[in-house]
Short mmCIF file of C-alpha atoms in Angstrom, two decimals:
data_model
loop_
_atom_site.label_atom_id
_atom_site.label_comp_id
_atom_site.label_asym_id
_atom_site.label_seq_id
_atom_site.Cartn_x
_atom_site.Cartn_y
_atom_site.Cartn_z
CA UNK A 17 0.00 0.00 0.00
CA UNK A 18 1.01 3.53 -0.72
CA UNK A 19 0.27 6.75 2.13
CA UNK A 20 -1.80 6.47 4.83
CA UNK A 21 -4.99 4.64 6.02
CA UNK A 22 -6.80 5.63 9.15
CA UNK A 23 -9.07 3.08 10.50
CA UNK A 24 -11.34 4.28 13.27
CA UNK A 25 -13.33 2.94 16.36
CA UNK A 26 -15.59 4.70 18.34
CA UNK A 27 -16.98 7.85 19.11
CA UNK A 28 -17.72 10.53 16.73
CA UNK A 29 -14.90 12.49 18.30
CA UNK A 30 -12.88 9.95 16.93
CA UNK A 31 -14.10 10.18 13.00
CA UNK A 32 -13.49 13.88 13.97
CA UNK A 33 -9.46 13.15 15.36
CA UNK A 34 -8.89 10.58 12.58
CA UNK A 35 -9.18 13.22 9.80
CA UNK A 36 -6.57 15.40 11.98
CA UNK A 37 -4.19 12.43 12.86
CA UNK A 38 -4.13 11.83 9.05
CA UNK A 39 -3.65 15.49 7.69
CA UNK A 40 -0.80 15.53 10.59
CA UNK A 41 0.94 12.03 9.48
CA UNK A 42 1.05 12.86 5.72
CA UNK A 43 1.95 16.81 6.55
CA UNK A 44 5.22 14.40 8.38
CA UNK A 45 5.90 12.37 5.28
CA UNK A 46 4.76 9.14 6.87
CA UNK A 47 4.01 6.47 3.73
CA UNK A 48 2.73 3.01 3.72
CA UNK A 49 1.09 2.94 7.12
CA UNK A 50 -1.82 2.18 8.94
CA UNK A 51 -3.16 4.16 11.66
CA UNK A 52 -5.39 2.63 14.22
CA UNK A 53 -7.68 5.11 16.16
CA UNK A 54 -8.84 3.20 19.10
CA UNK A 55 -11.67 2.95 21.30
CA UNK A 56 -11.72 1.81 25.60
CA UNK A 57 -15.06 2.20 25.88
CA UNK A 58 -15.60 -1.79 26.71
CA UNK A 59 -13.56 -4.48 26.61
CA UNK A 60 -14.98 -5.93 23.37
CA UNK A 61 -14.08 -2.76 21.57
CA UNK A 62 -10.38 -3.48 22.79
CA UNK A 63 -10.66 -7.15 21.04
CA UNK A 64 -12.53 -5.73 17.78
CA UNK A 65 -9.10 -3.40 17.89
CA UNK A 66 -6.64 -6.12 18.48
CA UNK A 67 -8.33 -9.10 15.71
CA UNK A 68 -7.95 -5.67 12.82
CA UNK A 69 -4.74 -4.61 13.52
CA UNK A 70 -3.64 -8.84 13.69
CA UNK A 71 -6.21 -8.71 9.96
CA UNK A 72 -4.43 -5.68 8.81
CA UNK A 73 -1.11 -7.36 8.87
CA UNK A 74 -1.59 -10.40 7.56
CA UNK A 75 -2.89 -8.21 4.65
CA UNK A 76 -0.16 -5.71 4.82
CA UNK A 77 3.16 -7.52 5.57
CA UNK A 78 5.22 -3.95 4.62
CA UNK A 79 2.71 -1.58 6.01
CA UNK A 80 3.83 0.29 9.02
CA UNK A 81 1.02 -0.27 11.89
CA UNK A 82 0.72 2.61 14.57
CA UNK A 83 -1.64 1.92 17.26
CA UNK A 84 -2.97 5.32 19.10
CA UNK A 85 -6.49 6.20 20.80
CA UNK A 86 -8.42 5.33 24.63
CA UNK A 87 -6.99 2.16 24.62
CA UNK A 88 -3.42 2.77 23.49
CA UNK A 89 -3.93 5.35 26.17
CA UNK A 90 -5.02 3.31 29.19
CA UNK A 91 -3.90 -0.29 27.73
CA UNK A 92 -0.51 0.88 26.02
CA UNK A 93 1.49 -2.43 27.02
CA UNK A 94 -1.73 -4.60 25.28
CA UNK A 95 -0.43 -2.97 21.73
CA UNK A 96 3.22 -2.39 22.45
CA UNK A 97 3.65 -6.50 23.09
CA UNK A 98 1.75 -7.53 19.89
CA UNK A 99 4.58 -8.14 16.95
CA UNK A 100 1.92 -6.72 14.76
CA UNK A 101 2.33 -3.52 16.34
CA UNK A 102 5.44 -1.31 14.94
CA UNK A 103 3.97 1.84 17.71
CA UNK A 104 1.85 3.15 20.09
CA UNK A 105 1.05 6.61 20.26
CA UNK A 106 -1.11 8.33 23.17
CA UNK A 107 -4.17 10.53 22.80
CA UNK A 108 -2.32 13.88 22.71
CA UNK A 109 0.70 12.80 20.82
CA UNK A 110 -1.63 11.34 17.52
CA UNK A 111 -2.83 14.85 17.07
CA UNK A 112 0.64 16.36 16.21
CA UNK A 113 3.42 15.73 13.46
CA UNK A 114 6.15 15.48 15.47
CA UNK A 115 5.33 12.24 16.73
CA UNK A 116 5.07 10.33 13.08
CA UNK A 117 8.10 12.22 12.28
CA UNK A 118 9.88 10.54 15.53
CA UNK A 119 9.09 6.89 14.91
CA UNK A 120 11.00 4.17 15.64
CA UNK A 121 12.64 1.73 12.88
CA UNK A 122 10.95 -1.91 12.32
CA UNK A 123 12.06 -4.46 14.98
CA UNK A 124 12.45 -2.58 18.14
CA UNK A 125 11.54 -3.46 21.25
CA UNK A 126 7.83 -3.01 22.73
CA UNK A 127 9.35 -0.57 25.95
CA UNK A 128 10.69 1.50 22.42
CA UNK A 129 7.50 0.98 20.47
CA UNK A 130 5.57 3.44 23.42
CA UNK A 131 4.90 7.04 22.60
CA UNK A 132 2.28 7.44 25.57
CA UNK A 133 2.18 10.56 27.91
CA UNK A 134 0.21 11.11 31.02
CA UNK A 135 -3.21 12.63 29.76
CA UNK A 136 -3.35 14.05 32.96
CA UNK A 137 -0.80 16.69 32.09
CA UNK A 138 -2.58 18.09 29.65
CA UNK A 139 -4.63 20.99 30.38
CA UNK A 140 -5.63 22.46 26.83
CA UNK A 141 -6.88 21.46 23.59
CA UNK A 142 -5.87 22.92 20.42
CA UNK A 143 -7.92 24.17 18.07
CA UNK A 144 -7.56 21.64 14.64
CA UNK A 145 -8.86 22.51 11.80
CA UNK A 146 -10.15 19.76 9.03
CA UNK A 147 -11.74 20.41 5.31
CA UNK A 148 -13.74 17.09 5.34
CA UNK A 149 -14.66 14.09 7.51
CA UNK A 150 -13.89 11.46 5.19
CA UNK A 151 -16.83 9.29 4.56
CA UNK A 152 -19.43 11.50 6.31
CA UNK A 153 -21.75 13.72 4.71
CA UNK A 154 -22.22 14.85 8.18
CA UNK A 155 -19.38 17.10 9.66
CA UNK A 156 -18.11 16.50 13.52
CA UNK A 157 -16.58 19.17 15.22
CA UNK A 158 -14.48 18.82 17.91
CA UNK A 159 -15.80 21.26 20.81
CA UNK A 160 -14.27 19.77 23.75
CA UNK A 161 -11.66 16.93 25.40
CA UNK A 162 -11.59 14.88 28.25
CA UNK A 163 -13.99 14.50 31.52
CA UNK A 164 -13.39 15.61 34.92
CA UNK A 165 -16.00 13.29 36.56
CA UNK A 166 -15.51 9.75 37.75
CA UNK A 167 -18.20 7.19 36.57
CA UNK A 168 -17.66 4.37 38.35
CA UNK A 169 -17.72 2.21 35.44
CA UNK A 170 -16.41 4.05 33.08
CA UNK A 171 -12.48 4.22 31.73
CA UNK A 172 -12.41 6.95 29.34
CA UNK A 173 -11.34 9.99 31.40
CA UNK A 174 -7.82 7.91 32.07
CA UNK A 175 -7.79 7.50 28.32
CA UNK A 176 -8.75 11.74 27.49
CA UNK A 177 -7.82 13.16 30.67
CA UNK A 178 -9.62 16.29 32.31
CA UNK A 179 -12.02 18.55 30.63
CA UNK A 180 -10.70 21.08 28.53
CA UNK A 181 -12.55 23.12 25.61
CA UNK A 182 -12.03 24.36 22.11
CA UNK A 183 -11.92 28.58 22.22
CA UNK A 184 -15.28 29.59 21.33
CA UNK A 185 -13.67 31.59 18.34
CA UNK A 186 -12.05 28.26 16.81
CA UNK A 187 -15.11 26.45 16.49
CA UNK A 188 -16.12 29.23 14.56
CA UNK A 189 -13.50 29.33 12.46
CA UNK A 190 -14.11 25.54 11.65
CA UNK A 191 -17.31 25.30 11.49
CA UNK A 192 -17.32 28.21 8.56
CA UNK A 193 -14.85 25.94 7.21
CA UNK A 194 -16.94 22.83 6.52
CA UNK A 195 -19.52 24.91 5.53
CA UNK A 196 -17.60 26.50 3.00
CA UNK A 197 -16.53 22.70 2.21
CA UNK A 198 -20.27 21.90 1.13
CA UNK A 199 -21.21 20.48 4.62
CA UNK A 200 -24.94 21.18 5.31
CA UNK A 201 -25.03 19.60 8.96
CA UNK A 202 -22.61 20.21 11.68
CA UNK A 203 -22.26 18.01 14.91
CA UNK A 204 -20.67 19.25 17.82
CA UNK A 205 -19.09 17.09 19.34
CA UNK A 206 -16.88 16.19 22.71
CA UNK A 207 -15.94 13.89 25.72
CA UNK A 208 -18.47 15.36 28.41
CA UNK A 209 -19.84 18.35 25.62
CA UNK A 210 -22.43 20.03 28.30
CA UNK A 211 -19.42 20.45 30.38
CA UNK A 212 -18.29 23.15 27.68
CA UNK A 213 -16.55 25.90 28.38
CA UNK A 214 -16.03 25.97 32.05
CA UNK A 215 -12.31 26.64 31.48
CA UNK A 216 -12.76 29.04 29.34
CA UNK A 217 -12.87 33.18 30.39
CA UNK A 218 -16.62 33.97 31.06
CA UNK A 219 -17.32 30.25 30.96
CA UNK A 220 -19.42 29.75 27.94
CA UNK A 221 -21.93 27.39 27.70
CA UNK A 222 -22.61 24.45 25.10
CA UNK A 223 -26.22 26.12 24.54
CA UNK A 224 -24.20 29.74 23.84
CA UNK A 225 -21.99 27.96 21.82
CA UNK A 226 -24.45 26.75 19.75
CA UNK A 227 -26.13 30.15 19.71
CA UNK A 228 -23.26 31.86 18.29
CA UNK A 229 -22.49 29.66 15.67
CA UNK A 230 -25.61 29.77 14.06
CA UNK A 231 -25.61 33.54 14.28
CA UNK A 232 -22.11 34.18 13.13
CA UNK A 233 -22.23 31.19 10.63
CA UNK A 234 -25.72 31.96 9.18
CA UNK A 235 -25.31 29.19 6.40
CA UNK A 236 -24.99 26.29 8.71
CA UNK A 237 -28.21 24.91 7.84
CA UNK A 238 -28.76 22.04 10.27
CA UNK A 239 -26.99 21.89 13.39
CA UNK A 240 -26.90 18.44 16.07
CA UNK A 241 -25.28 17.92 19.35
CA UNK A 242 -23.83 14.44 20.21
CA UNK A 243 -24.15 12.91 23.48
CA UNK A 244 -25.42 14.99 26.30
CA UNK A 245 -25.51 14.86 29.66
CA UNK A 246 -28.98 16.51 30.53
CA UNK A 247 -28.61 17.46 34.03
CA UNK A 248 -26.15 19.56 33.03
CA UNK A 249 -28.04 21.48 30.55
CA UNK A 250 -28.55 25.28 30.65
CA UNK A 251 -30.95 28.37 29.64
CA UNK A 252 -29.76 28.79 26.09
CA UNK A 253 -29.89 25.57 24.95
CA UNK A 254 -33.36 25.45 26.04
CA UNK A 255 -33.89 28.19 24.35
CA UNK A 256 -32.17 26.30 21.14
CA UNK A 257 -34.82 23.87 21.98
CA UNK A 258 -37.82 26.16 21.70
CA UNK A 259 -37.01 28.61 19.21
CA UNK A 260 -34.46 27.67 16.46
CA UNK A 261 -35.19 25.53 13.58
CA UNK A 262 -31.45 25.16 12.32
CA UNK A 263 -31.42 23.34 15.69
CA UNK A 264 -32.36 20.24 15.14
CA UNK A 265 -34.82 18.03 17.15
CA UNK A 266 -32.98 14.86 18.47
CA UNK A 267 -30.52 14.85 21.15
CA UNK A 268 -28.57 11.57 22.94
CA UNK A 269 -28.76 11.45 26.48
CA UNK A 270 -26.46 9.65 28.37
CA UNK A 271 -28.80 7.84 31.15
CA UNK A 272 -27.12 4.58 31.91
CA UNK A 273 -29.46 3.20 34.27
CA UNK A 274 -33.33 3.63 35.42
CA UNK A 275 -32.68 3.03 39.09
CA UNK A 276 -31.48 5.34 41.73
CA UNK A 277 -29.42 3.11 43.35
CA UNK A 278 -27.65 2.13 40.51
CA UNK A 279 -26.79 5.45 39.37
CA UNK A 280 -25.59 6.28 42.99
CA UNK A 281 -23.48 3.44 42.75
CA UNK A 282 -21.99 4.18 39.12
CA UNK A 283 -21.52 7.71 40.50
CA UNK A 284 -24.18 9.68 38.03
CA UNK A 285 -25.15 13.06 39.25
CA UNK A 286 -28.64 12.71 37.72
CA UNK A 287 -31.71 10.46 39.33
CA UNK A 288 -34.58 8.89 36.96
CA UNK A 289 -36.67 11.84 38.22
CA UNK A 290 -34.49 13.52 36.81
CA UNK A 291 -34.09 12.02 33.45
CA UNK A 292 -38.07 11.82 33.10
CA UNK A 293 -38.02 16.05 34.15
CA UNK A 294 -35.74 16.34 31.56
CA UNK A 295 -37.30 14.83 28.73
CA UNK A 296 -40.76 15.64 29.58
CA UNK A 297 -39.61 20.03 29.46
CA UNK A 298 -37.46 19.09 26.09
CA UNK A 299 -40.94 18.01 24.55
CA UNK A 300 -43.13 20.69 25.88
CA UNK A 301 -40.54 22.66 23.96
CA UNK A 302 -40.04 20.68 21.05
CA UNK A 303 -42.95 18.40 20.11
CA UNK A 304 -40.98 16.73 17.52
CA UNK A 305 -37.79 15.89 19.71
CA UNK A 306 -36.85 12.51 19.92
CA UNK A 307 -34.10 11.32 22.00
CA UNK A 308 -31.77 8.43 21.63
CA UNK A 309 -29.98 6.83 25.26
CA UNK A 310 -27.07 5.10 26.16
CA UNK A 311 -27.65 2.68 28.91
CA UNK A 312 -25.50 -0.45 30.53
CA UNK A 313 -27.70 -3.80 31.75
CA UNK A 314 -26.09 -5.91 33.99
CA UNK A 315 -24.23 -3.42 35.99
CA UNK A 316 -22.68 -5.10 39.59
CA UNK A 317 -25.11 -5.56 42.50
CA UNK A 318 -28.35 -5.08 39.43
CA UNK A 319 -30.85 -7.10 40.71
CA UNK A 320 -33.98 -8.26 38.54
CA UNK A 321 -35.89 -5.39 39.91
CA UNK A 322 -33.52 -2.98 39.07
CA UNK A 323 -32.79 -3.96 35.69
CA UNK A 324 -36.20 -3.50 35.34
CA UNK A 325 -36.67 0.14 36.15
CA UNK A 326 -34.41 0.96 33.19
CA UNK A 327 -36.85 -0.33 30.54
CA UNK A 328 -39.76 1.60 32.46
CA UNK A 329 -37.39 4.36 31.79
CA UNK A 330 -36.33 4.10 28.11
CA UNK A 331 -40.52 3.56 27.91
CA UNK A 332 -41.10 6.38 30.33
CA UNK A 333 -39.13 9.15 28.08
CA UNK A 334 -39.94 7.55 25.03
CA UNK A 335 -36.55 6.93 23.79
CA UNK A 336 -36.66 5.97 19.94
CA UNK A 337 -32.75 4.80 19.64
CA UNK A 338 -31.48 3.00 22.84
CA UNK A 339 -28.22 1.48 22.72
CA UNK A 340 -27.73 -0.50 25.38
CA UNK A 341 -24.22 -1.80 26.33
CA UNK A 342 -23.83 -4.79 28.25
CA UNK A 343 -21.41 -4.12 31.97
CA UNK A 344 -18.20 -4.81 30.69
CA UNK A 345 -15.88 -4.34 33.55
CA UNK A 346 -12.53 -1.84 33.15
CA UNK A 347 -9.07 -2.70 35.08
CA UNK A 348 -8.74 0.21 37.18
CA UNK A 349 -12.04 1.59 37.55
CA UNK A 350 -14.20 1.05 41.07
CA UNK A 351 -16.83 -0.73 39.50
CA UNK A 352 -14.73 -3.60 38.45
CA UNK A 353 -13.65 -4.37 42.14
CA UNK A 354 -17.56 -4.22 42.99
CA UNK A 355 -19.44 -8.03 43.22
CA UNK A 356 -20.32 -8.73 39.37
CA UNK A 357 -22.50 -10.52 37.95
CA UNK A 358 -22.35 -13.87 35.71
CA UNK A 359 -21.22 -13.00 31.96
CA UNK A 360 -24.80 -14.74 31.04
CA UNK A 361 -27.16 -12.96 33.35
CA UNK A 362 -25.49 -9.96 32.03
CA UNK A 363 -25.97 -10.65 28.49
CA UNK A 364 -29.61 -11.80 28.89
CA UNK A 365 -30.24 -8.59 30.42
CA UNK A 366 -28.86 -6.87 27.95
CA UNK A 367 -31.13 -9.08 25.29
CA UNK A 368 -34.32 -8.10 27.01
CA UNK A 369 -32.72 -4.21 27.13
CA UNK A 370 -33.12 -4.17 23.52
CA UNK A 371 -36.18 -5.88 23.05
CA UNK A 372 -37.32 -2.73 24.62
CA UNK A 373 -35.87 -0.40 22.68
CA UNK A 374 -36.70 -2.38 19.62
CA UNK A 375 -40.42 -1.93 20.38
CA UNK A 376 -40.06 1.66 21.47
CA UNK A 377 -38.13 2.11 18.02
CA UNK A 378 -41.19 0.54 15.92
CA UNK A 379 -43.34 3.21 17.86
CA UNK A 380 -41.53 5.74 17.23
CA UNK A 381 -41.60 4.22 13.11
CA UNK A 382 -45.18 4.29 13.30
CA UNK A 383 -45.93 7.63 14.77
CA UNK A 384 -43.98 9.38 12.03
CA UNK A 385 -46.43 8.09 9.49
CA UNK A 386 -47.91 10.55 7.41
CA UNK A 387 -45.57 13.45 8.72
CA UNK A 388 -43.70 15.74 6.27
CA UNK A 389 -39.78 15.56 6.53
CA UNK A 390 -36.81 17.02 5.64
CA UNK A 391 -34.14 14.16 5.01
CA UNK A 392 -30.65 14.31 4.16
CA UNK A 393 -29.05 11.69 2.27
CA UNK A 394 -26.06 9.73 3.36
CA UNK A 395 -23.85 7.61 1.15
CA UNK A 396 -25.26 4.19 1.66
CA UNK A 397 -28.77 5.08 -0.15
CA UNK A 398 -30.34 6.04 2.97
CA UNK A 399 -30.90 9.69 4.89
CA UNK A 400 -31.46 11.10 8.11
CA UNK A 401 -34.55 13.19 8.88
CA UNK A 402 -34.47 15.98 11.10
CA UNK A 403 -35.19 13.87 14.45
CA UNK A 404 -32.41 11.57 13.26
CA UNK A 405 -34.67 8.91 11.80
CA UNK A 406 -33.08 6.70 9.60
CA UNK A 407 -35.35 7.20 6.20
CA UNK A 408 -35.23 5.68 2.50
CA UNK A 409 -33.25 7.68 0.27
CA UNK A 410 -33.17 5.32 -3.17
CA UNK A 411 -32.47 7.30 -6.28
CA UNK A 412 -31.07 10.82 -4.29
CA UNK A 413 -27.66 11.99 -4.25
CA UNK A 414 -25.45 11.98 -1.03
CA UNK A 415 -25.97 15.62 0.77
CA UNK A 416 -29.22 15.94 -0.67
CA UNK A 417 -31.55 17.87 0.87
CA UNK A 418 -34.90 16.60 0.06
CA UNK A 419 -38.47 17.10 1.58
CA UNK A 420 -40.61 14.04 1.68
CA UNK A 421 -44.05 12.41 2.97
CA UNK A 422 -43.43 9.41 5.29
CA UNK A 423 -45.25 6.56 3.67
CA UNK A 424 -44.51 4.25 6.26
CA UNK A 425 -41.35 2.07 7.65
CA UNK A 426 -39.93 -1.75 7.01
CA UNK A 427 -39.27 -1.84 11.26
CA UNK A 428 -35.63 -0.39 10.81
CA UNK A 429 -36.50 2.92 8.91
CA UNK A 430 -39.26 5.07 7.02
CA UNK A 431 -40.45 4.77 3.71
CA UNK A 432 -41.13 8.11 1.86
CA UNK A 433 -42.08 9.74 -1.38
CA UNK A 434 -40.64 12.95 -2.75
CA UNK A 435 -42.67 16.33 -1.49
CA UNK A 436 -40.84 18.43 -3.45
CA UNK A 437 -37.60 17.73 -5.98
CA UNK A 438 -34.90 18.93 -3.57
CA UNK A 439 -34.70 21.71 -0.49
CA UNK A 440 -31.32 22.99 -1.54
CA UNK A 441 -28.65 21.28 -3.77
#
């Protein structure tokens, strides 16, 4: 192979750090590699990393393989000791030139293989700028790094470090860029995003943030948040919520769990009063919103009960898209020195988790029947509508914007017929 291939895992801030890790190996001359953007999130998403990069060389026997991302971060010996592996970079040293440009030759050992610095250290993040997410007719922009509070399940701020957040004025900057690129949607996107800007002089909110971006970038025509954490959610992005149709009507919530306990014990700082508060002002707001939800089954010390109260939750709020994780327990984090639970309870619970949000999905199908949309069209024939329904797009261009009558759905996404030729082109 010739230049560089990034292969990504993981969170949209990762699709959105890919296209910079790329744009800084080939700005270092690197050739003939392949860069592996990791994710720690669970331990399967380790193994998914480790059988690619093993697949990657078998088809690449020349290819240079540099490992970087979470898991590099928190799990850099894992990579370093596979002879697959020619590096490991960490999360702050993928981002920057320098670091392809220092490489080590073929055949060294795995303690010289490590390029891995304590997150912790770091206390800013640098604005990047990127002309296109590769791939994405969507654009991600990177608004914030890092997480300064400590889920009890959860790995990722020893893989990102503490919060930090883009300057207001960069994000700008970039998100004129992508629009100026063709881009038609923007995502912001982050670690902890509603912890924006509380680093920053004046502390900014996500919700201003948002504001001012579609004020001083008046062509952004539909703008998304990521994952959100609603408890922390503020005046302006409520008012985002009631009054601004560039603002579009879905948002993720990170939930986790449906029972208080639970969510004491993983160390949330929101209650499922809390959650159901949350979603219930959102749609006095917004009668259109839908919401997706993360949420882990099978968490230590779950009993059958409690596993219960988070699918009379998902039901509760009306969550169309739950993805549901099952407890995957991370060295080093509190929650994997807790009493667990056997792998098979925790999987079965994870099962019935979705069988929930499978049925809460076909509602959500079936209430959109008849409803006029606006859908933009990906690159695998099918589009997103404003409330992040997947839709039909047969026949339509990628980044078409195109306003259409939902017919119906097939139990995974709407059926439509055209309204109109095309919104904008």
């Amino acid at each position: 192979m010739s230049g560089v291939e990034v292969i990504t895992f993981g969170c949209r801030l990762n699709t959105y750090e890919s296209e910079v890790m790329r744009g800084e190996a080939e700005k270092a001359g690197l050739n003939n590699a392949i860069l592996f953007n990791t994710c720690a999130v669970t331990g399967e998403a380790v193994r998914q990393a480790r059988q690619a990069i093993r697949r990657a060389r078998r088809d690449n026997p020349h290819a240079r393989i540099i490992v970087t991302g979470c898991a590099a971060q928190t799990e850099k010996d894992t990579f370093a000791e596979m002879p697959e592996v020619d590096a490991v970079l960490g999360n702050d040293e993928k981002l920057k030139s320098a670091a392809y440009r220092s490489l080590p030759d073929f055949g060294v050992s795995a303690e010289e293989k490590v390029r891995v610095n304590d997150i912790m250290s770091v206390t800013e993040t640098a604005p990047q700028m990127v002309k296109a997410i590769d791939g994405h007719v969507r654009a991600f922009l990177q608004v914030q790094n890092g997480c300064d509070h400590r889920c009890t399940f959860c790995i990722i701020p020893y893989g990102r470090g503490n919060s930090r957040s883009v300057p207001m004025g960069a994000v700008v900057d970039q998100a004129r860029a992508l629009v100026e690129g063709g881009y038609r949607e923007i995502v912001l996107t982050g670690v902890d995003a509603t912890s924006y800007g509380a680093d920053l002089a004046g502390q900014p909110s996500l919700g201003l943030l948002a504001k001012t971006l579609l004020k001083q970038v008046p062509d952004i025509i539909r703008l998304r948040l990521s994952s959100i954490d609603g408890i922390e959610a503020d005046r302006h992005l409520f008012d985002l919520i009631a009054d601004e149709p560039r603002f579009m009507p879905h948002l993720h919530l990170s939930l986790q769990h449906g029972d208080d306990l639970i969510l004491k014990r993983m160390k949330r700082r929101h209650s499922r009063d809390d959650a159901i508060a949350f979603c219930r002002t959102v749609r006095e707001l917004r009668p259109d919103m839908s919401f997706g939800a993360d949420m882990i089954a099978g968490f230590p010390t779950e009993t059958e009960e409690m596993a219960d109260q988070s699918a009379s939750l998902a039901s509760e709020c009306g969550i169309a898209q739950l993805h549901v994780f099952p407890y995957s327990p991370r060295p080093g984090t509190p929650a994997a020195r807790m009493p667990q639970l056997d792998r098979a309870l925790v999987k079965e619970r994870a099962a019935r988790l979705r069988e929930t949000g499978q049925r809460l999905q076909l509602d959500h199908l079936s209430a959109m029947a008849g409803s006029r949309q606006t859908i933009l069209v990906e690159n695998n024939g099918l589009a997103h509508t404003e409330n992040f329904t997947l839709a039909d797009a047969a026949g339509y261009a990628p980044r078409d914007l195109v306003s259409v009558i939902v017919t119906g759905h097939n139990g995974k996404h709407l059926t439509v017929r055209a309204q109109t030729a095309s919104v904008r082109n």
